[in-house]
Short mmCIF file of C-alpha atoms (C1' of nucleotides) in Angstrom, two decimals:
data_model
loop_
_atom_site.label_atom_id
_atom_site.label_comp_id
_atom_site.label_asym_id
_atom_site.label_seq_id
_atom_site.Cartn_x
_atom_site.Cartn_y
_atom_site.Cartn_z
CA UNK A 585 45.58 -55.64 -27.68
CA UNK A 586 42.56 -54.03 -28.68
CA UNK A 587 39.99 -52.46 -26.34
CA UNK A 588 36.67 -54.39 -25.71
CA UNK A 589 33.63 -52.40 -26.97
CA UNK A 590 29.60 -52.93 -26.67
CA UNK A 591 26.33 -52.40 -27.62
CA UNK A 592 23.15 -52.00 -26.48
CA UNK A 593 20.09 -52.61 -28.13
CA UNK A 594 17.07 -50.88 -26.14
CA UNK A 595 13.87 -52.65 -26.06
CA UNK A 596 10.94 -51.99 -24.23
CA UNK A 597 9.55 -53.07 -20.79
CA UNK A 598 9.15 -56.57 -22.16
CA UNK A 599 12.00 -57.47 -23.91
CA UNK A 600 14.70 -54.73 -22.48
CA UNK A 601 17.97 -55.06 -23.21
CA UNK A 602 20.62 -56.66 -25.59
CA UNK A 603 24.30 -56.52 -24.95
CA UNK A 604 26.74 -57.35 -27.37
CA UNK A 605 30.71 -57.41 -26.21
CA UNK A 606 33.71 -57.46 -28.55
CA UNK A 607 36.81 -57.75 -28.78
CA UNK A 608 38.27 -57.26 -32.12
CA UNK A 609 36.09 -59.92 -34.04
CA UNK A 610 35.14 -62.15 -31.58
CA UNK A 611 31.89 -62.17 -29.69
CA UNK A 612 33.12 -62.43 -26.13
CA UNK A 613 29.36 -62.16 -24.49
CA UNK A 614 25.74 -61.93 -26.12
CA UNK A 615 23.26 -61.78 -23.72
CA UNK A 616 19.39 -60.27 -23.97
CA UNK A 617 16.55 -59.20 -21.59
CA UNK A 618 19.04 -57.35 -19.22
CA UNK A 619 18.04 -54.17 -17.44
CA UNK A 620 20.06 -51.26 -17.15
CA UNK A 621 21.68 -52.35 -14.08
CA UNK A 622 23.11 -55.93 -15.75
CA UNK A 623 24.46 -53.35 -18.42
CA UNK A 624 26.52 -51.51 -16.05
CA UNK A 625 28.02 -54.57 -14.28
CA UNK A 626 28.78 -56.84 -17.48
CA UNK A 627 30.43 -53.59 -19.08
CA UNK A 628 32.11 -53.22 -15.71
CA UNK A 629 33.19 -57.09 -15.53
CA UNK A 630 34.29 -56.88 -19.32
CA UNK A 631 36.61 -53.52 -18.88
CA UNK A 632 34.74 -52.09 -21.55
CA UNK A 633 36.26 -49.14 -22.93
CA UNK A 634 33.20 -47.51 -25.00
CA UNK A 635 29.51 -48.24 -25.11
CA UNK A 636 27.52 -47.50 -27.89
CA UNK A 637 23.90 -47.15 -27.13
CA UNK A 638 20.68 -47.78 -29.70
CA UNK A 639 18.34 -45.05 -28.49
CA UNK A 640 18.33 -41.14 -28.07
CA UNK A 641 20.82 -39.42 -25.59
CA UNK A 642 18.77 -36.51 -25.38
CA UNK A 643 15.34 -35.40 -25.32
CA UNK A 644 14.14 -32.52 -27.86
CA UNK A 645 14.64 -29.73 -26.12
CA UNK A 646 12.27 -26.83 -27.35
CA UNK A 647 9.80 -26.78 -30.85
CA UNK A 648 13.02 -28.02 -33.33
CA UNK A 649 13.85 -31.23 -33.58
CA UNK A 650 17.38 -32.41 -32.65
CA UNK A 651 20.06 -31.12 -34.76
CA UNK A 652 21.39 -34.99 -34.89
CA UNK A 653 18.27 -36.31 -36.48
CA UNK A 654 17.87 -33.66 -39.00
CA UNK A 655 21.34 -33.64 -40.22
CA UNK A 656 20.51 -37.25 -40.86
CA UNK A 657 17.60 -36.81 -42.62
CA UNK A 658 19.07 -34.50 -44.91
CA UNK A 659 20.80 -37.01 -46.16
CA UNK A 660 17.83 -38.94 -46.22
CA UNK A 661 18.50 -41.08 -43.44
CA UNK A 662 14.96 -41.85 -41.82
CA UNK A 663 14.95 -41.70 -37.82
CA UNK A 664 12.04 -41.31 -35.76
CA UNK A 665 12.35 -38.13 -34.04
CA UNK A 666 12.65 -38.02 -30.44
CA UNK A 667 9.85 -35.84 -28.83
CA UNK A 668 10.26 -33.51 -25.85
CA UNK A 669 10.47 -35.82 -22.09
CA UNK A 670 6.81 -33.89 -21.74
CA UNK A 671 5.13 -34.88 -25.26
CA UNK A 672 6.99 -38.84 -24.23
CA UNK A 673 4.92 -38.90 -21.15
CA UNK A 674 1.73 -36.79 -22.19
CA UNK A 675 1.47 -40.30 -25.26
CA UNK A 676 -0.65 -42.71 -24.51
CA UNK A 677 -0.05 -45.02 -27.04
CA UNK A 678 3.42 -46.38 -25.06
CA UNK A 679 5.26 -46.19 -28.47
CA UNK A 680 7.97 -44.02 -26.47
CA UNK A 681 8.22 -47.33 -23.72
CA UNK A 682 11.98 -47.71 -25.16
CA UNK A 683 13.09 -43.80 -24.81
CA UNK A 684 12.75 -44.27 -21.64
CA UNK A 685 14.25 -47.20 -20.78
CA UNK A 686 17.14 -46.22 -23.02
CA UNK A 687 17.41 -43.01 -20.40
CA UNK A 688 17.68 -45.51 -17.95
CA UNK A 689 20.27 -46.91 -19.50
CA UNK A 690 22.08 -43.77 -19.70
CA UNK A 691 21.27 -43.19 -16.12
CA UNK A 692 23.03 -46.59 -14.76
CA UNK A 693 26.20 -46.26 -17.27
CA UNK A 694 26.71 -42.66 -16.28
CA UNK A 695 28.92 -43.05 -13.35
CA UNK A 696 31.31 -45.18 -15.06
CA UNK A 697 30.94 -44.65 -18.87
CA UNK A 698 30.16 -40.74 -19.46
CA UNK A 699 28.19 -39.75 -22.44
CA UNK A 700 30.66 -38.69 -25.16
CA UNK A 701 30.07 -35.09 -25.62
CA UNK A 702 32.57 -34.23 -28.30
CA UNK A 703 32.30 -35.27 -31.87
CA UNK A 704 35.78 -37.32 -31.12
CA UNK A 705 36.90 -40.12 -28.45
CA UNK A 706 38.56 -38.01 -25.37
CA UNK A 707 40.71 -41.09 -24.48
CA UNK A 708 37.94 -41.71 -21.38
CA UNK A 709 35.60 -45.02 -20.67
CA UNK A 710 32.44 -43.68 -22.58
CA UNK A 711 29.29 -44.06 -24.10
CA UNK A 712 27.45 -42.61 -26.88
CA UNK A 713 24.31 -42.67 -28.55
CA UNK A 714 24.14 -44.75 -32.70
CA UNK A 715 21.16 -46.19 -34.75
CA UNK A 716 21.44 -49.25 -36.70
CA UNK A 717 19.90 -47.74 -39.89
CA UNK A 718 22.49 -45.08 -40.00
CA UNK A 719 25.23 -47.80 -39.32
CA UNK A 720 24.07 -49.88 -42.24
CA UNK A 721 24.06 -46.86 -44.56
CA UNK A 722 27.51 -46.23 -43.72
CA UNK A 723 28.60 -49.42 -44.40
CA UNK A 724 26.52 -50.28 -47.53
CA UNK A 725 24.78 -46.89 -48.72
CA UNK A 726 21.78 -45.65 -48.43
CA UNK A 727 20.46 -46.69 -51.31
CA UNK A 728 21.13 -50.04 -50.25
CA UNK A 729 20.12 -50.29 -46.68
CA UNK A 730 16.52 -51.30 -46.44
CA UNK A 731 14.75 -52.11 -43.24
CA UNK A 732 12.21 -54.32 -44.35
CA UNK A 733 15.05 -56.50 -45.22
CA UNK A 734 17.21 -56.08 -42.26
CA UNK A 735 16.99 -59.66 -40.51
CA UNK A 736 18.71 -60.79 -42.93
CA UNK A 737 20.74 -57.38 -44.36
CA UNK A 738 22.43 -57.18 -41.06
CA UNK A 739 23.62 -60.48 -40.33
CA UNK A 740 25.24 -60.29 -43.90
CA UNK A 741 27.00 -57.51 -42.96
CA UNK A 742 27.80 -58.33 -39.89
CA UNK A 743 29.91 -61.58 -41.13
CA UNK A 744 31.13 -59.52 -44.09
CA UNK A 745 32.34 -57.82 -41.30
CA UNK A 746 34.10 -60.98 -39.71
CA UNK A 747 31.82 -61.31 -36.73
CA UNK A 748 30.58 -65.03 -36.55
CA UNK A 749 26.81 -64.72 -36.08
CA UNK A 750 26.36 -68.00 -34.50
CA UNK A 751 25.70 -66.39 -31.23
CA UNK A 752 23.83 -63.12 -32.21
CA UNK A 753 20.16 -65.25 -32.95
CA UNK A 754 17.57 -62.35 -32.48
CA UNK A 755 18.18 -59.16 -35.03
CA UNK A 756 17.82 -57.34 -31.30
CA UNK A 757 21.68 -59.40 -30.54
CA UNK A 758 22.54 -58.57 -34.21
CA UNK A 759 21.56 -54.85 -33.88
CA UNK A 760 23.52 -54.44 -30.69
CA UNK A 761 26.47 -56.07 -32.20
CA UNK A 762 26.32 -53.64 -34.71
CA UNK A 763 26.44 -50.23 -32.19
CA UNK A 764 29.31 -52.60 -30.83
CA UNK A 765 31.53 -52.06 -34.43
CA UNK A 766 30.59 -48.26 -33.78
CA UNK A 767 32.33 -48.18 -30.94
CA UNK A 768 35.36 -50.05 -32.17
CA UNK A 769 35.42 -47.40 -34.87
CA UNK A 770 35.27 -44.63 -32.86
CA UNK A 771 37.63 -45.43 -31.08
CA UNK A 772 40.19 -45.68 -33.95
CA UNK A 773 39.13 -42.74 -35.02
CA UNK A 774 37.29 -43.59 -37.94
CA UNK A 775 33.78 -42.41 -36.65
CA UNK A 776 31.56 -39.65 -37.61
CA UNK A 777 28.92 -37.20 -35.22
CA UNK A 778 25.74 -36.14 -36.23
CA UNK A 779 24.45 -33.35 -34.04
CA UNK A 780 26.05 -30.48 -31.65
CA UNK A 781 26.08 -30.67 -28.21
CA UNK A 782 22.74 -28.92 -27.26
CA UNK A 783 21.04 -31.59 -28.79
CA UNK A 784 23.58 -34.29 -28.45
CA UNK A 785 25.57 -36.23 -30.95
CA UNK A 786 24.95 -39.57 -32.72
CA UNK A 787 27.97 -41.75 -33.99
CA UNK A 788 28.05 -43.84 -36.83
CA UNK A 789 31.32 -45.20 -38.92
CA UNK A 790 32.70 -43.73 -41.69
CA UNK A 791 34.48 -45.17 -44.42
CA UNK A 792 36.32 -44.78 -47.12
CA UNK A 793 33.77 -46.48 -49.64
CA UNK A 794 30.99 -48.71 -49.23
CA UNK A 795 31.01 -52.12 -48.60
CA UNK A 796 29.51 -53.99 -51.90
CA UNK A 797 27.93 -57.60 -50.33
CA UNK A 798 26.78 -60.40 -52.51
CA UNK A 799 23.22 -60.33 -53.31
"C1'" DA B 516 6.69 -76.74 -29.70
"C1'" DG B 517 9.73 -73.29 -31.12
"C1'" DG B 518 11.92 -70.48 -34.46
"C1'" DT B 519 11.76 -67.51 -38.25
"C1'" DA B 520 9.49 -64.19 -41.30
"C1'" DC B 521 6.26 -61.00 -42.41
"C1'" DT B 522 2.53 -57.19 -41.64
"C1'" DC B 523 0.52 -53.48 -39.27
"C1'" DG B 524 0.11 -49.52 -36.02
"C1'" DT B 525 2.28 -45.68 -33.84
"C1'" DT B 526 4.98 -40.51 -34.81
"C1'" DG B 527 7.00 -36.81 -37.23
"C1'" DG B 528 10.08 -34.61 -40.82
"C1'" DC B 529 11.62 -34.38 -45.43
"C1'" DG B 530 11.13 -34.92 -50.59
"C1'" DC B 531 8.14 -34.47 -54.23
"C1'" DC B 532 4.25 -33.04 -56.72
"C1'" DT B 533 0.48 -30.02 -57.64
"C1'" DG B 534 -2.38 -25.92 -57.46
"C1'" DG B 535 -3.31 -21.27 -56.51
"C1'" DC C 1031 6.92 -18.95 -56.37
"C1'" DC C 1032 5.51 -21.01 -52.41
"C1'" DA C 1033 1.94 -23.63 -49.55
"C1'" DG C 1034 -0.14 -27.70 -48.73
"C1'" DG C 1035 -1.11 -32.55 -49.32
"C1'" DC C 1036 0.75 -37.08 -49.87
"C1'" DG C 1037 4.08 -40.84 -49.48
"C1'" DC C 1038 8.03 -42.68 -47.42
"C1'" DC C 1039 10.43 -44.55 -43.58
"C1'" DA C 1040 13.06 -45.14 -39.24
"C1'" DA C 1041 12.04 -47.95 -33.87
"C1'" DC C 1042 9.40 -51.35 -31.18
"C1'" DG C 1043 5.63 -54.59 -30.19
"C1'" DA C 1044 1.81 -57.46 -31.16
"C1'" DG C 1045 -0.13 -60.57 -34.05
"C1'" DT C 1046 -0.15 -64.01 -37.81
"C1'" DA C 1047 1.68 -67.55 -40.94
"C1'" DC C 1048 4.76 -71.01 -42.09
"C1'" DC C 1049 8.65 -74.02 -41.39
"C1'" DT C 1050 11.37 -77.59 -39.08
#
DNA sequence: AGGTACTCGTTGGCGCCTGG
DNA sequence: CCAGGCGCCAACGAGTACCT
């Protein structure tokens, strides 16, 4: 039996949360607009074994950037950089709504799902920080993986995948679905970490080869 | 009416090109 | 040979347009 995994998809104050659950291929729950609390209990109800979470970990902690997102931009893998917890709060603009409420996710899951802190799975209930993007480029390249197309880019590859999309409607569900597949590959081992543990590490699959989808 | 799809604004780092 | 300017592009959210 395999272990049930999720994902989170971190909105802001309006729209908060999307959960994804899995089980091998099958969608067992998609739900949306949940707040960090919800999280904790549906992963709790579910016996979820790993959570993987659609937002920063970690704050920047001095003048560099994390060592996560620039290891991902070298290979040319865009990310917006997470700012100090000061600089979040000194903007005014509330573009940084969602770090925050993704720390709050952290927050509630802590207890009960640890962040990962190792580039590997330490056989414990966990959760760790991923990012679509980087997910997609794993799968398909990143030549390939363009966000202005990724409404529909991820549902293909999501049911290239074998995940029926039936139930994942918003790209939020489809996104979170996708950290979800993270998880199940970390936990077989097939994952990869960005980052060190200063600045905290984000997981993404890795594969063999690319996946080629129909155009 | 509701849903889907697209654009723009926000932020910062890297690649690339040019000029001194 | 290196500094600086420009373009690109991730995330979300708000707004707009178009379709059923």
């Amino acid at each position: 039996m395999q272990h049930r995994v999720a994902g989170i998809d971190v909105g802001g104050d309006k729209k908060k949360c999307n959960l994804v659950i899995l089980q091998g291929d099958q969608v067992l729950l998609s739900v949306g607009k949940q707040t960090p609390a919800d999280l904790r209990r549906h992963c709790l109800e579910y016996e979820v074994m790993a959570v993987g979470v659609d937002a920063p970990c970690q704050w920047r902690l001095g003048d560099a950037g994390r060592v996560a997102e620039a290891m991902l931009a070298k290979q040319r893998i865009s990310s917006f950089s997470t700012p100090t917890r000061a600089q979040a709060l000194a903007s005014l603009s509330g573009f940084y709504g969602w770090m925050f409420n993704g720390e709050a996710v952290y927050q509630a899951l802590a207890d009960d799902f640890a962040l990962l802190e190792t580039p590997a799975w330490n056989g414990q209930r966990i959760c760790f920080e991923t990012f679509p993007h980087a997910i997609v480029c794993a799968f398909l390249g990143r030549e390939v993986a363009c966000a202005r197309r990724k409404s529909t880019q991820r549902k293909q590859l999501l049911q290239t995948l074998g995940i029926a999309t039936a139930t994942l409607k918003s790209v939020d569900a489809r996104d979170a679905a996708l950290c979800a597949v993270t998880a199940r590959y970390l936990l077989q081992g097939q994952a990869r970490a960005y980052g060190d543990a200063l600045g905290g590490h984000i997981h993404v699959p890795k594969l063999d080869q690319h996946i080629v989808m129909a155009s």
